Amino acid sequence: MKTQIVELEKKYWQGMEDHNYETVKNLTHFPCLIAGKNGVHSVDEASFKKMFESGDGDKIKILNFSDIETQVIGENSAVIAYLIELGIEDDKQKAPMKCACTSTWIKEGEKWTCVLHTETELSKQ
């Protein structure tokens, strides 16, 4: 199951990179919880779509996943924590950023969805 959770997380990020809303939506449990530099939010599907579409200006490129840790909580829930390095392309060609992320996945029926995601940008050293 741990491998499956890693693959789901990578599929989610690939959907973000490809700006494929259907992929990301199908892997998200609504309402979902999101925590990051903009605070903590409970997000319904309509708000999620609006947030997703507002990010169209910045194109992300997944550069690296590392330090992946997963923990199965039960047959229907698991958590994952990892580091991700993202390239951000815009008019100014921003430098890559590295984030520590966590996600909580739940299984309802045969479908896994992400119910909680956190991102913390790591300070540059």
PDB file of C-alpha atoms in Angstrom:
ATOM      1  CA  MET A   1       0.000   0.000   0.000  1.00  0.00           C
ATOM      2  CA  LYS A   2       2.916   2.369   0.703  1.00  0.00           C
ATOM      3  CA  THR A   3       4.012   2.221  -2.943  1.00  0.00           C
ATOM      4  CA  GLN A   4       0.449   2.961  -4.036  1.00  0.00           C
ATOM      5  CA  ILE A   5       0.313   6.092  -1.854  1.00  0.00           C
ATOM      6  CA  VAL A   6       3.628   7.341  -3.296  1.00  0.00           C
ATOM      7  CA  GLU A   7       2.305   6.770  -6.826  1.00  0.00           C
ATOM      8  CA  LEU A   8      -0.957   8.598  -6.024  1.00  0.00           C
ATOM      9  CA  GLU A   9       0.976  11.575  -4.662  1.00  0.00           C
ATOM     10  CA  LYS A  10       3.185  11.680  -7.753  1.00  0.00           C
ATOM     11  CA  LYS A  11       0.119  11.412 -10.018  1.00  0.00           C
ATOM     12  CA  TYR A  12      -1.422  14.354  -8.147  1.00  0.00           C
ATOM     13  CA  TRP A  13       1.702  16.477  -8.692  1.00  0.00           C
ATOM     14  CA  GLN A  14       1.862  15.418 -12.342  1.00  0.00           C
ATOM     15  CA  GLY A  15      -1.714  16.663 -12.711  1.00  0.00           C
ATOM     16  CA  MET A  16      -0.616  19.975 -11.211  1.00  0.00           C
ATOM     17  CA  GLU A  17       2.370  20.189 -13.558  1.00  0.00           C
ATOM     18  CA  ASP A  18       0.202  19.339 -16.575  1.00  0.00           C
ATOM     19  CA  HIS A  19      -2.481  21.736 -15.291  1.00  0.00           C
ATOM     20  CA  ASN A  20      -4.976  18.866 -15.627  1.00  0.00           C
ATOM     21  CA  TYR A  21      -7.900  19.795 -13.375  1.00  0.00           C
ATOM     22  CA  GLU A  22      -9.786  16.507 -13.891  1.00  0.00           C
ATOM     23  CA  THR A  23      -6.846  14.429 -12.623  1.00  0.00           C
ATOM     24  CA  VAL A  24      -6.323  16.618  -9.572  1.00  0.00           C
ATOM     25  CA  LYS A  25     -10.064  16.864  -8.821  1.00  0.00           C
ATOM     26  CA  ASN A  26     -10.485  13.076  -9.024  1.00  0.00           C
ATOM     27  CA  LEU A  27      -7.690  12.596  -6.480  1.00  0.00           C
ATOM     28  CA  THR A  28      -9.106  15.166  -4.031  1.00  0.00           C
ATOM     29  CA  HIS A  29     -11.653  14.571  -1.277  1.00  0.00           C
ATOM     30  CA  PHE A  30     -14.080  17.488  -0.843  1.00  0.00           C
ATOM     31  CA  PRO A  31     -14.073  19.394   1.324  1.00  0.00           C
ATOM     32  CA  CYS A  32     -10.296  19.091   1.700  1.00  0.00           C
ATOM     33  CA  LEU A  33      -7.962  20.799   4.138  1.00  0.00           C
ATOM     34  CA  ILE A  34      -4.967  22.763   2.878  1.00  0.00           C
ATOM     35  CA  ALA A  35      -2.274  24.328   5.072  1.00  0.00           C
ATOM     36  CA  GLY A  36       0.643  26.414   3.861  1.00  0.00           C
ATOM     37  CA  LYS A  37       2.078  29.901   3.628  1.00  0.00           C
ATOM     38  CA  ASN A  38      -1.420  31.335   3.090  1.00  0.00           C
ATOM     39  CA  GLY A  39      -2.841  29.764   6.257  1.00  0.00           C
ATOM     40  CA  VAL A  40      -5.278  26.916   6.873  1.00  0.00           C
ATOM     41  CA  HIS A  41      -8.326  26.436   4.671  1.00  0.00           C
ATOM     42  CA  SER A  42     -11.207  24.012   4.318  1.00  0.00           C
ATOM     43  CA  VAL A  43     -11.892  24.013   0.589  1.00  0.00           C
ATOM     44  CA  ASP A  44     -15.010  22.838  -1.229  1.00  0.00           C
ATOM     45  CA  GLU A  45     -14.925  21.732  -4.870  1.00  0.00           C
ATOM     46  CA  ALA A  46     -16.032  25.089  -6.328  1.00  0.00           C
ATOM     47  CA  SER A  47     -13.401  27.000  -4.341  1.00  0.00           C
ATOM     48  CA  PHE A  48     -10.769  24.407  -5.219  1.00  0.00           C
ATOM     49  CA  LYS A  49     -11.476  24.822  -8.943  1.00  0.00           C
ATOM     50  CA  LYS A  50     -11.216  28.607  -8.609  1.00  0.00           C
ATOM     51  CA  MET A  51      -7.873  28.280  -6.770  1.00  0.00           C
ATOM     52  CA  PHE A  52      -6.611  25.778  -9.352  1.00  0.00           C
ATOM     53  CA  GLU A  53      -7.536  28.010 -12.280  1.00  0.00           C
ATOM     54  CA  SER A  54      -6.029  31.115 -10.655  1.00  0.00           C
ATOM     55  CA  GLY A  55      -2.634  29.361 -10.648  1.00  0.00           C
ATOM     56  CA  ASP A  56      -2.567  29.150 -14.446  1.00  0.00           C
ATOM     57  CA  GLY A  57       0.018  31.936 -14.740  1.00  0.00           C
ATOM     58  CA  ASP A  58       2.770  30.060 -12.905  1.00  0.00           C
ATOM     59  CA  LYS A  59       3.802  26.821 -14.566  1.00  0.00           C
ATOM     60  CA  ILE A  60       5.431  24.342 -12.209  1.00  0.00           C
ATOM     61  CA  LYS A  61       7.953  21.690 -13.155  1.00  0.00           C
ATOM     62  CA  ILE A  62       8.622  18.822 -10.763  1.00  0.00           C
ATOM     63  CA  LEU A  63      12.389  18.560 -10.415  1.00  0.00           C
ATOM     64  CA  ASN A  64      12.765  16.036  -7.603  1.00  0.00           C
ATOM     65  CA  PHE A  65      11.026  14.014  -4.889  1.00  0.00           C
ATOM     66  CA  SER A  66      13.165  12.921  -1.927  1.00  0.00           C
ATOM     67  CA  ASP A  67      13.061  11.781   1.701  1.00  0.00           C
ATOM     68  CA  ILE A  68       9.717  10.059   1.140  1.00  0.00           C
ATOM     69  CA  GLU A  69       8.142   8.564   4.257  1.00  0.00           C
ATOM     70  CA  THR A  70       4.783   6.822   4.313  1.00  0.00           C
ATOM     71  CA  GLN A  71       2.757   5.381   7.125  1.00  0.00           C
ATOM     72  CA  VAL A  72      -0.301   3.207   6.741  1.00  0.00           C
ATOM     73  CA  ILE A  73      -2.819   4.069   9.468  1.00  0.00           C
ATOM     74  CA  GLY A  74      -5.333   1.372   8.590  1.00  0.00           C
ATOM     75  CA  GLU A  75      -6.631  -0.382   5.526  1.00  0.00           C
ATOM     76  CA  ASN A  76      -8.402   2.823   4.453  1.00  0.00           C
ATOM     77  CA  SER A  77      -5.992   5.591   5.435  1.00  0.00           C
ATOM     78  CA  ALA A  78      -2.360   6.543   5.020  1.00  0.00           C
ATOM     79  CA  VAL A  79      -0.081   9.545   5.364  1.00  0.00           C
ATOM     80  CA  ILE A  80       2.925  10.591   3.331  1.00  0.00           C
ATOM     81  CA  ALA A  81       5.665  13.154   3.980  1.00  0.00           C
ATOM     82  CA  TYR A  82       8.405  14.146   1.543  1.00  0.00           C
ATOM     83  CA  LEU A  83      10.523  16.890   0.103  1.00  0.00           C
ATOM     84  CA  ILE A  84       9.771  18.202  -3.378  1.00  0.00           C
ATOM     85  CA  GLU A  85      11.777  20.563  -5.536  1.00  0.00           C
ATOM     86  CA  LEU A  86       9.761  22.622  -7.985  1.00  0.00           C
ATOM     87  CA  GLY A  87      10.790  24.857 -10.815  1.00  0.00           C
ATOM     88  CA  ILE A  88       8.481  27.848 -11.263  1.00  0.00           C
ATOM     89  CA  GLU A  89       8.357  29.452 -14.680  1.00  0.00           C
ATOM     90  CA  ASP A  90       6.971  32.930 -15.126  1.00  0.00           C
ATOM     91  CA  ASP A  91       8.121  36.182 -16.681  1.00  0.00           C
ATOM     92  CA  LYS A  92      11.061  36.393 -14.276  1.00  0.00           C
ATOM     93  CA  GLN A  93      12.181  32.707 -14.291  1.00  0.00           C
ATOM     94  CA  LYS A  94      12.077  32.219 -10.525  1.00  0.00           C
ATOM     95  CA  ALA A  95      14.694  30.024  -8.866  1.00  0.00           C
ATOM     96  CA  PRO A  96      13.559  26.485  -7.954  1.00  0.00           C
ATOM     97  CA  MET A  97      11.959  26.092  -4.542  1.00  0.00           C
ATOM     98  CA  LYS A  98      12.079  23.167  -2.154  1.00  0.00           C
ATOM     99  CA  CYS A  99       9.111  22.312   0.054  1.00  0.00           C
ATOM    100  CA  ALA A 100       8.348  19.847   2.801  1.00  0.00           C
ATOM    101  CA  CYS A 101       4.914  18.369   2.129  1.00  0.00           C
ATOM    102  CA  THR A 102       2.501  16.041   3.850  1.00  0.00           C
ATOM    103  CA  SER A 103      -0.736  14.480   2.648  1.00  0.00           C
ATOM    104  CA  THR A 104      -3.390  12.305   4.211  1.00  0.00           C
ATOM    105  CA  TRP A 105      -5.105   9.818   1.905  1.00  0.00           C
ATOM    106  CA  ILE A 106      -8.335   7.950   2.603  1.00  0.00           C
ATOM    107  CA  LYS A 107      -9.944   5.109   0.715  1.00  0.00           C
ATOM    108  CA  GLU A 108     -13.708   5.132   0.209  1.00  0.00           C
ATOM    109  CA  GLY A 109     -14.905   2.077  -1.679  1.00  0.00           C
ATOM    110  CA  GLU A 110     -12.124   1.417  -4.184  1.00  0.00           C
ATOM    111  CA  LYS A 111     -11.083   5.058  -4.596  1.00  0.00           C
ATOM    112  CA  TRP A 112      -8.208   6.828  -2.809  1.00  0.00           C
ATOM    113  CA  THR A 113      -8.447  10.598  -2.349  1.00  0.00           C
ATOM    114  CA  CYS A 114      -6.362  13.231  -0.591  1.00  0.00           C
ATOM    115  CA  VAL A 115      -8.218  14.804   2.326  1.00  0.00           C
ATOM    116  CA  LEU A 116      -5.361  16.964   3.715  1.00  0.00           C
ATOM    117  CA  HIS A 117      -2.263  18.514   2.136  1.00  0.00           C
ATOM    118  CA  THR A 118       0.360  20.761   3.693  1.00  0.00           C
ATOM    119  CA  GLU A 119       3.289  22.564   2.091  1.00  0.00           C
ATOM    120  CA  THR A 120       6.074  24.448   3.790  1.00  0.00           C
ATOM    121  CA  GLU A 121       8.701  26.169   1.684  1.00  0.00           C
ATOM    122  CA  LEU A 122      12.129  25.399   3.086  1.00  0.00           C
ATOM    123  CA  SER A 123      14.444  28.270   3.854  1.00  0.00           C
ATOM    124  CA  LYS A 124      17.426  28.609   1.519  1.00  0.00           C
ATOM    125  CA  GLN A 125      20.715  27.655   3.123  1.00  0.00           C
TER     126      GLN A 125
END
